[in-house]
CSV table of C-alpha atoms in Angstrom, one decimal:
chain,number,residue,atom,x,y,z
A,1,UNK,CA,74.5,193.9,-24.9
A,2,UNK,CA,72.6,196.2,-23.0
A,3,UNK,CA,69.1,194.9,-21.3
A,4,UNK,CA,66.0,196.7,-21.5
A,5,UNK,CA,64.3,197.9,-18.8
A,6,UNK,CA,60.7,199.2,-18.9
A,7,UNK,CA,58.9,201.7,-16.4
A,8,UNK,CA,55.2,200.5,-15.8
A,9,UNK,CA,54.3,202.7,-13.2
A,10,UNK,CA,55.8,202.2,-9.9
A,11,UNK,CA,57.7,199.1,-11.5
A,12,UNK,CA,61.0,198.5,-13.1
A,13,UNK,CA,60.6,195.4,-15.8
A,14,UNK,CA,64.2,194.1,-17.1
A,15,UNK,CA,64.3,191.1,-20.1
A,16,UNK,CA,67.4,189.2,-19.7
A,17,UNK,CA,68.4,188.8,-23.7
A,18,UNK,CA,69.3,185.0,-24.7
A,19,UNK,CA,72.9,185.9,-25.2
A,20,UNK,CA,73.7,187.6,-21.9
A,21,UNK,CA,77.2,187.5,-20.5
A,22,UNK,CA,78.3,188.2,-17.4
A,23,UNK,CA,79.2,191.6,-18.1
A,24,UNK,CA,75.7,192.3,-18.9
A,25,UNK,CA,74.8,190.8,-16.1
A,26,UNK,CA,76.7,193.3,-13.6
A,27,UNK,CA,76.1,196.6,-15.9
A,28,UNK,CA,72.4,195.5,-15.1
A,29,UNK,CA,72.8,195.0,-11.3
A,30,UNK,CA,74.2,198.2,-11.1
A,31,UNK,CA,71.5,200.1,-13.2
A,32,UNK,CA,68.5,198.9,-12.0
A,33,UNK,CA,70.0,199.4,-8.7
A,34,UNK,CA,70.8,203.4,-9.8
A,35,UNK,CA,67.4,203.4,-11.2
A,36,UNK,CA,64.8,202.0,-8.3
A,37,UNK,CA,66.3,205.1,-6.4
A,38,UNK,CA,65.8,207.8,-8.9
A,39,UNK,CA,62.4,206.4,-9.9
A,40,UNK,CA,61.3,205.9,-6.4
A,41,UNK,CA,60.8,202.1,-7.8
A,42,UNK,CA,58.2,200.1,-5.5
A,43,UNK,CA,58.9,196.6,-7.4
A,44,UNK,CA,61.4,195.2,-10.1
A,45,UNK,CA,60.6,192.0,-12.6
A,46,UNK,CA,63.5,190.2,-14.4
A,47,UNK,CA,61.7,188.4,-17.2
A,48,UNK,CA,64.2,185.5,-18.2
A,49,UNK,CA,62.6,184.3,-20.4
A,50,UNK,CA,64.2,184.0,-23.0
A,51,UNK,CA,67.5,182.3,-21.5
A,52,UNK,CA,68.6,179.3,-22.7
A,53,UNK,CA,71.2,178.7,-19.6
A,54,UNK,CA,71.2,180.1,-15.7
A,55,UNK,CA,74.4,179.3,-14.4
A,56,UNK,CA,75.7,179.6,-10.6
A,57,UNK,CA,77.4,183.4,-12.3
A,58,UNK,CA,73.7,183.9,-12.9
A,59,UNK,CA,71.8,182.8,-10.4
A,60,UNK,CA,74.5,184.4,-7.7
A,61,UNK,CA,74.1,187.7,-9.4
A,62,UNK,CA,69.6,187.5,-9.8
A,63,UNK,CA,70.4,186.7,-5.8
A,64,UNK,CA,72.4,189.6,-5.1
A,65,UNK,CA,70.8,192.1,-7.5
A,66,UNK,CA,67.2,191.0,-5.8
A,67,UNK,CA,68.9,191.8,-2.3
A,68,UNK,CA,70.4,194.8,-3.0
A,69,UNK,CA,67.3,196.2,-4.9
A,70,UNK,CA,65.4,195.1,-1.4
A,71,UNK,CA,67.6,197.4,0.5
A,72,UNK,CA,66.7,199.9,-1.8
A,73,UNK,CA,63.0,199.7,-0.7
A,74,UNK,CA,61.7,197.6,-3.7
A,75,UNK,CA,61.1,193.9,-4.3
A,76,UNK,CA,62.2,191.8,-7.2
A,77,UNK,CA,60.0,188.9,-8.8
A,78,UNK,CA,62.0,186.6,-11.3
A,79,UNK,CA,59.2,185.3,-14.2
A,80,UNK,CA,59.8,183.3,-16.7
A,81,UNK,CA,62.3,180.0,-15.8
A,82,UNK,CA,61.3,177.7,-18.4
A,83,UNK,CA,61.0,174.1,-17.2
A,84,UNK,CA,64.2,173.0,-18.7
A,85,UNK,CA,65.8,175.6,-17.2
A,86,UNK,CA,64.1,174.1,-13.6
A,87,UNK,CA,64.9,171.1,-13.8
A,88,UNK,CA,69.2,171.7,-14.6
A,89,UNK,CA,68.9,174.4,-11.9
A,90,UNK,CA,67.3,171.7,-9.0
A,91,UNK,CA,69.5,168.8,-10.3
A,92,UNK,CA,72.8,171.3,-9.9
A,93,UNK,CA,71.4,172.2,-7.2
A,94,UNK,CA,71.2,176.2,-8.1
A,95,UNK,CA,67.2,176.3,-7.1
A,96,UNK,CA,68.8,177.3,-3.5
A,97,UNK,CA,70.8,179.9,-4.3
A,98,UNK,CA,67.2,181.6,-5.5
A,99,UNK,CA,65.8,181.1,-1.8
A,100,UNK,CA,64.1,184.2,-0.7
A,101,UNK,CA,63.7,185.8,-4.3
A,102,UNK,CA,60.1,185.5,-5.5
A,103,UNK,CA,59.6,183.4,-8.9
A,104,UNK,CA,56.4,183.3,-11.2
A,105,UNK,CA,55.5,182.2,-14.4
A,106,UNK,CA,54.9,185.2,-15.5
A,107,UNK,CA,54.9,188.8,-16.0
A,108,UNK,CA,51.1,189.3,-15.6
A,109,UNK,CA,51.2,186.9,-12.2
A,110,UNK,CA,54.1,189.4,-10.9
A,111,UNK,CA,52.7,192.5,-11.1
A,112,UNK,CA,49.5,191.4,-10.1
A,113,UNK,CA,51.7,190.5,-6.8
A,114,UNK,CA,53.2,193.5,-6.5
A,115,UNK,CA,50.1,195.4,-6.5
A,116,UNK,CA,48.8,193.7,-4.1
A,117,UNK,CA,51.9,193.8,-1.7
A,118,UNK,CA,51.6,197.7,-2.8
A,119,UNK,CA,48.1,197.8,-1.5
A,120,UNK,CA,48.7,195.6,1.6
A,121,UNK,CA,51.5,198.2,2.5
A,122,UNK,CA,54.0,195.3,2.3
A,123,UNK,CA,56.1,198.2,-0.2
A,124,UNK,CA,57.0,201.3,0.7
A,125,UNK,CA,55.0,203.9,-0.5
């Protein structure tokens, strides 16, 4: 299943699809990393929405996809963890493995964060 991505201006916005496997997951590490480069990307936003399960095979990979997105010169913002999906991810202890990627409830609250990182010069430009 391939994900959507969506360019809104400087910003790459990716829905994670309910049934996403672990595939999926990797095909879209490696594209949005292929694409912040070739669309000079300032900022990336993995809407998840609409997953019913965030694993340690998911969170590990959100993790690594946000850091290697960072080398690339762009930040990622994860919107969208419903509560339930909070709560198994604290009690397994998975919330840590998130540490240093930026989380928000949603899509409207992360780009009005990356604009204002863009403006502050916090991006690259």
């Amino acid at each position: 299943m391939k994900t959507p991505i969506l360019k809104q201006g400087p910003y790459l916005i990716a829905s994670l699809q309910a049934e996403q496997s672990d595939t999926d997951l990797l095909e879209l590490q490696e594209v949005l990393v292929e694409q912040v480069g070739r669309f000079r990307s300032r900022g990336v936003i993995l809407d998840v929405t609409l997953l019913d399960v965030m694993d340690s095979f998911a969170t590990r990979t959100l993790r690594n996809m946000a850091q290697a997105i960072r080398l690339r010169g762009a930040e990622t913002i994860i919107v969208g963890i419903r509560p339930e999906i909070a709560f198994a991810m604290v009690q397994l202890g998975l919330d840590v493995r998130l540490s240093g990627v930026q989380t928000t409830l949603d899509l409207e609250e992360a780009l009005a964060i990356l604009d204002r990182q863009r403006q502050e010069g916090m991006c690259r430009d």
